[in-house]
Amino acid sequence: AQSVTQLGSHVSVSEGALVLLRCNYSSSVPPYLFWYVQYPNQGLQLLLKYTSAATLVKGINGFEAEFKKSETSFHLTKPSAHMSDAAEYFCAVSKPGYSTLTFGKGTMLLVSP
Amino acid sequence: NAGVTQTPKFQVLKTGQSMTLQCAQDMNHNSMYWYRQDPGMGLRLIYYSASEGTTDKGEVPNGYNVSRLNKREFSLRLESAAPSQTSVYFCASSGNSRRTGGEETQYFGPGTRLLVL
């Protein structure tokens, strides 16, 4: 069975500071990994995904994530936070050959002026 | 393209009542999904349909039924609503190729907020 652990239900940063949201996965086979973002009262939208090509993946809005097999991690980063980045972020894992996703519990990113 | 649409946006039910949540996608996707989102629990898969004509249980199927009406539409039915089913329900879809490799992006609808009293 696959699982995802997101460390920290809430992360607070100042505008302009580095954003680091942590995600660790458990999978019996090399997984596909995703980061989704959810703005208030909206559905989820894809930020970026790792599908076994380059281990450093760049996404929308300046976010990127690095797949580290040895650490079973896929942490999300952004060099400089904007107020508009305030949202809930979900890490998810899928198994090659299967369409279903397993989501982490989410991390709420709070950005202060 | 409307993407994934869900109706209704908000619903209040009394315990024991039934209702059907509707979902439609216009992206010619093969796979469709129903999730529920509860505070601190992330999204949990209720049912999914990997292709037209098939449905499978997810992590939390008890108390729900689904119908893949055609390639576009996937409905979720609560036969006898319970307060534990108070949640936000999201429909999603993915995959417009014949093979589903697992790497496809899922596209989400705006959600249905359900309150069961």
CSV table of C-alpha atoms in Angstrom, one decimal:
chain,number,residue,atom,x,y,z
A,1,ALA,CA,0.0,0.0,0.0
A,2,GLN,CA,1.1,3.5,-0.7
A,3,SER,CA,1.0,6.4,1.8
A,4,VAL,CA,2.0,10.0,2.0
A,5,THR,CA,3.1,11.9,5.1
A,6,GLN,CA,3.1,15.7,5.1
A,7,LEU,CA,5.0,17.2,8.0
A,8,GLY,CA,3.2,20.1,9.6
A,9,SER,CA,-0.5,20.8,9.2
A,10,HIS,CA,0.3,24.6,9.1
A,11,VAL,CA,3.4,26.4,7.9
A,12,SER,CA,3.8,30.2,8.4
A,13,VAL,CA,6.3,32.3,6.4
A,14,SER,CA,6.8,36.0,5.8
A,15,GLU,CA,6.4,37.5,2.4
A,16,GLY,CA,9.7,37.1,0.5
A,17,ALA,CA,10.9,34.2,2.6
A,18,LEU,CA,11.7,30.7,1.4
A,19,VAL,CA,8.7,28.3,1.3
A,20,LEU,CA,9.5,24.6,2.2
A,21,LEU,CA,6.6,22.1,2.5
A,22,ARG,CA,7.6,18.6,3.3
A,23,CYS,CA,6.3,15.3,1.8
A,24,ASN,CA,7.6,11.8,2.5
A,25,TYR,CA,6.1,8.8,0.7
A,26,SER,CA,5.9,5.1,1.1
A,27,SER,CA,5.6,2.9,-1.9
A,28,SER,CA,6.6,-0.6,-2.9
A,29,VAL,CA,7.4,0.4,-6.4
A,30,PRO,CA,8.9,3.6,-7.9
A,31,PRO,CA,6.0,6.0,-7.6
A,32,TYR,CA,4.5,9.0,-9.4
A,33,LEU,CA,4.3,12.0,-7.2
A,34,PHE,CA,2.2,15.1,-7.3
A,35,TRP,CA,1.7,18.4,-5.6
A,36,TYR,CA,-1.8,20.0,-5.7
A,37,VAL,CA,-2.9,23.4,-4.4
A,38,GLN,CA,-6.3,24.3,-3.1
A,39,TYR,CA,-7.3,28.0,-2.7
A,40,PRO,CA,-10.2,28.8,-0.4
A,41,ASN,CA,-13.6,27.4,-1.5
A,42,GLN,CA,-12.1,25.9,-4.7
A,43,GLY,CA,-11.2,22.5,-6.1
A,44,LEU,CA,-7.6,21.3,-6.3
A,45,GLN,CA,-5.3,22.2,-9.2
A,46,LEU,CA,-2.0,20.6,-10.1
A,47,LEU,CA,1.2,22.5,-9.2
A,48,LEU,CA,3.7,19.9,-10.5
A,49,LYS,CA,4.3,16.2,-10.9
A,50,TYR,CA,7.2,13.7,-11.0
A,51,THR,CA,6.8,10.9,-13.5
A,52,SER,CA,10.3,9.3,-13.5
A,53,ALA,CA,12.0,11.8,-15.8
A,54,ALA,CA,14.1,14.6,-14.3
A,55,THR,CA,14.2,14.4,-10.5
A,56,LEU,CA,14.0,18.2,-10.1
A,57,VAL,CA,10.5,19.2,-11.3
A,58,LYS,CA,9.4,22.8,-12.0
A,59,GLY,CA,5.8,23.8,-11.7
A,60,ILE,CA,3.5,26.7,-11.9
A,61,ASN,CA,3.9,30.0,-9.9
A,62,GLY,CA,7.6,29.5,-9.2
A,63,PHE,CA,7.3,26.3,-7.3
A,64,GLU,CA,9.6,23.3,-7.7
A,65,ALA,CA,10.1,19.9,-6.0
A,66,GLU,CA,12.9,17.4,-6.0
A,67,PHE,CA,12.4,13.6,-5.9
A,68,LYS,CA,14.9,12.0,-3.6
A,69,LYS,CA,14.6,8.2,-3.7
A,70,SER,CA,17.1,7.7,-0.9
A,71,GLU,CA,15.1,9.9,1.4
A,72,THR,CA,11.7,8.9,0.0
A,73,SER,CA,10.9,12.6,-0.1
A,74,PHE,CA,9.3,15.0,-2.5
A,75,HIS,CA,9.5,18.4,-0.8
A,76,LEU,CA,8.0,21.5,-2.4
A,77,THR,CA,9.9,24.7,-2.4
A,78,LYS,CA,9.6,28.3,-3.6
A,79,PRO,CA,12.4,30.8,-3.1
A,80,SER,CA,10.3,33.8,-2.3
A,81,ALA,CA,6.7,33.6,-0.9
A,82,HIS,CA,3.9,35.9,-2.1
A,83,MET,CA,0.7,36.7,-0.3
A,84,SER,CA,-1.1,34.9,-3.2
A,85,ASP,CA,0.6,31.6,-2.2
A,86,ALA,CA,-1.6,31.3,0.9
A,87,ALA,CA,-3.5,28.1,0.3
A,88,GLU,CA,-3.6,24.5,1.3
A,89,TYR,CA,-1.1,22.2,-0.4
A,90,PHE,CA,-1.5,18.4,-0.9
A,91,CYS,CA,1.1,15.9,-1.8
A,92,ALA,CA,-0.1,12.7,-3.5
A,93,VAL,CA,1.3,9.4,-4.8
A,94,SER,CA,0.1,7.0,-7.5
A,95,LYS,CA,1.4,3.7,-8.5
A,96,PRO,CA,2.4,3.2,-12.2
A,97,GLY,CA,-0.4,1.4,-14.0
A,98,TYR,CA,-3.1,2.6,-11.7
A,99,SER,CA,-5.0,5.8,-12.0
A,100,THR,CA,-5.9,6.4,-8.3
A,101,LEU,CA,-4.1,8.9,-6.1
A,102,THR,CA,-3.4,8.6,-2.3
A,103,PHE,CA,-3.3,12.1,-0.8
A,104,GLY,CA,-1.5,13.4,2.3
A,105,LYS,CA,-3.5,15.3,4.9
A,106,GLY,CA,-2.4,18.7,3.6
A,107,THR,CA,-0.4,21.6,4.8
A,108,MET,CA,-1.9,25.1,5.1
A,109,LEU,CA,0.6,27.8,4.1
A,110,LEU,CA,0.1,31.1,5.8
A,111,VAL,CA,1.9,34.1,4.4
A,112,SER,CA,2.3,37.3,6.5
A,113,PRO,CA,3.2,40.7,5.2
B,1,ASN,CA,-14.3,24.1,-21.9
B,2,ALA,CA,-16.1,24.0,-18.6
B,3,GLY,CA,-13.8,21.2,-17.3
B,4,VAL,CA,-15.4,19.3,-14.4
B,5,THR,CA,-18.7,20.6,-13.2
B,6,GLN,CA,-20.6,19.5,-10.1
B,7,THR,CA,-24.2,20.1,-8.9
B,8,PRO,CA,-25.4,21.1,-6.4
B,9,LYS,CA,-22.9,23.5,-4.9
B,10,PHE,CA,-24.4,23.2,-1.4
B,11,GLN,CA,-27.0,20.9,0.1
B,12,VAL,CA,-28.6,20.4,3.5
B,13,LEU,CA,-30.1,17.1,4.3
B,14,LYS,CA,-31.9,15.5,7.3
B,15,THR,CA,-30.6,12.2,8.6
B,16,GLY,CA,-32.1,9.4,6.5
B,17,GLN,CA,-32.8,11.4,3.4
B,18,SER,CA,-31.3,10.5,0.1
B,19,MET,CA,-29.6,12.5,-2.6
B,20,THR,CA,-27.5,12.2,-5.7
B,21,LEU,CA,-24.5,14.4,-6.4
B,22,GLN,CA,-23.9,15.0,-10.1
B,23,CYS,CA,-20.6,15.3,-11.9
B,24,ALA,CA,-19.8,15.9,-15.6
B,25,GLN,CA,-16.6,16.4,-17.5
B,26,ASP,CA,-16.1,17.7,-21.1
B,27,MET,CA,-12.4,16.7,-21.6
B,28,ASN,CA,-13.1,13.2,-23.0
B,29,HIS,CA,-11.4,11.6,-20.0
B,30,ASN,CA,-11.6,7.9,-19.4
B,31,SER,CA,-11.3,7.9,-15.6
B,32,MET,CA,-13.5,9.7,-13.0
B,33,TYR,CA,-13.3,9.8,-9.2
B,34,TRP,CA,-15.3,10.9,-6.1
B,35,TYR,CA,-13.5,12.1,-3.0
B,36,ARG,CA,-14.6,13.5,0.3
B,37,GLN,CA,-12.6,16.2,2.1
B,38,ASP,CA,-12.8,16.5,5.9
B,39,PRO,CA,-10.7,18.9,8.0
B,40,GLY,CA,-7.3,17.4,8.9
B,41,MET,CA,-8.0,14.2,6.8
B,42,GLY,CA,-7.0,15.3,3.3
B,43,LEU,CA,-8.9,13.8,0.4
B,44,ARG,CA,-10.1,10.3,0.6
B,45,LEU,CA,-11.3,8.3,-2.4
B,46,ILE,CA,-14.8,7.1,-2.2
B,47,TYR,CA,-15.3,5.4,-5.6
B,48,TYR,CA,-13.7,5.6,-9.0
B,49,SER,CA,-14.4,4.6,-12.5
B,50,ALA,CA,-11.3,3.7,-14.5
B,51,SER,CA,-13.3,3.6,-17.7
B,52,GLU,CA,-16.8,3.8,-19.0
B,53,GLY,CA,-18.8,0.8,-17.7
B,54,THR,CA,-16.6,0.1,-14.7
B,55,THR,CA,-16.6,1.3,-11.1
B,56,ASP,CA,-14.5,0.3,-8.1
B,57,LYS,CA,-14.5,1.0,-4.4
B,58,GLY,CA,-11.9,3.4,-2.9
B,59,GLU,CA,-10.8,3.9,0.7
B,60,VAL,CA,-14.2,4.9,2.2
B,61,PRO,CA,-17.1,3.5,0.1
B,62,ASN,CA,-19.6,2.6,2.9
B,63,GLY,CA,-22.8,4.5,2.6
B,64,TYR,CA,-22.4,5.5,-1.0
B,65,ASN,CA,-23.2,4.2,-4.4
B,66,VAL,CA,-22.0,5.4,-7.8
B,67,SER,CA,-23.2,5.3,-11.4
B,68,ARG,CA,-21.0,5.9,-14.5
B,69,LEU,CA,-23.9,7.0,-16.7
B,70,ASN,CA,-21.7,7.5,-19.8
B,71,LYS,CA,-18.2,8.7,-20.5
B,72,ARG,CA,-19.0,12.3,-19.4
B,73,GLU,CA,-21.1,11.7,-16.2
B,74,PHE,CA,-20.4,10.0,-12.9
B,75,SER,CA,-22.9,10.4,-10.1
B,76,LEU,CA,-22.6,9.7,-6.3
B,77,ARG,CA,-25.7,8.6,-4.4
B,78,LEU,CA,-26.3,8.7,-0.6
B,79,GLU,CA,-29.2,6.4,0.0
B,80,SER,CA,-29.7,7.2,3.7
B,81,ALA,CA,-27.7,10.2,4.8
B,82,ALA,CA,-25.9,10.2,8.1
B,83,PRO,CA,-24.3,13.2,10.0
B,84,SER,CA,-20.9,11.4,9.5
B,85,GLN,CA,-21.4,12.1,5.8
B,86,THR,CA,-21.2,15.9,6.3
B,87,SER,CA,-18.3,16.8,4.2
B,88,VAL,CA,-17.1,18.5,1.0
B,89,TYR,CA,-17.3,16.2,-2.0
B,90,PHE,CA,-15.1,16.6,-5.0
B,91,CYS,CA,-15.3,14.9,-8.4
B,92,ALA,CA,-12.3,14.6,-10.6
B,93,SER,CA,-11.4,13.2,-13.9
B,94,SER,CA,-8.2,12.1,-15.7
B,95,GLY,CA,-6.8,10.4,-18.8
B,96,ASN,CA,-7.8,10.7,-22.4
B,97,SER,CA,-5.6,8.0,-23.8
B,98,ARG,CA,-6.5,4.3,-24.0
B,99,ARG,CA,-3.9,3.3,-21.4
B,100,THR,CA,-4.0,4.7,-17.9
B,101,GLY,CA,-0.4,4.8,-16.7
B,102,GLY,CA,-1.0,6.6,-13.4
B,103,GLU,CA,0.9,9.7,-14.3
B,104,GLU,CA,-2.1,11.6,-15.6
B,105,THR,CA,-3.2,14.8,-14.0
B,106,GLN,CA,-6.5,14.7,-12.2
B,107,TYR,CA,-8.7,17.7,-12.8
B,108,PHE,CA,-11.1,18.6,-10.0
B,109,GLY,CA,-14.5,20.2,-9.9
B,110,PRO,CA,-15.4,23.0,-7.5
B,111,GLY,CA,-17.0,20.7,-4.9
B,112,THR,CA,-20.3,20.2,-3.2
B,113,ARG,CA,-20.7,21.1,0.4
B,114,LEU,CA,-23.0,18.7,2.2
B,115,LEU,CA,-24.5,19.2,5.6
B,116,VAL,CA,-26.4,16.3,7.2
B,117,LEU,CA,-28.5,17.3,10.3
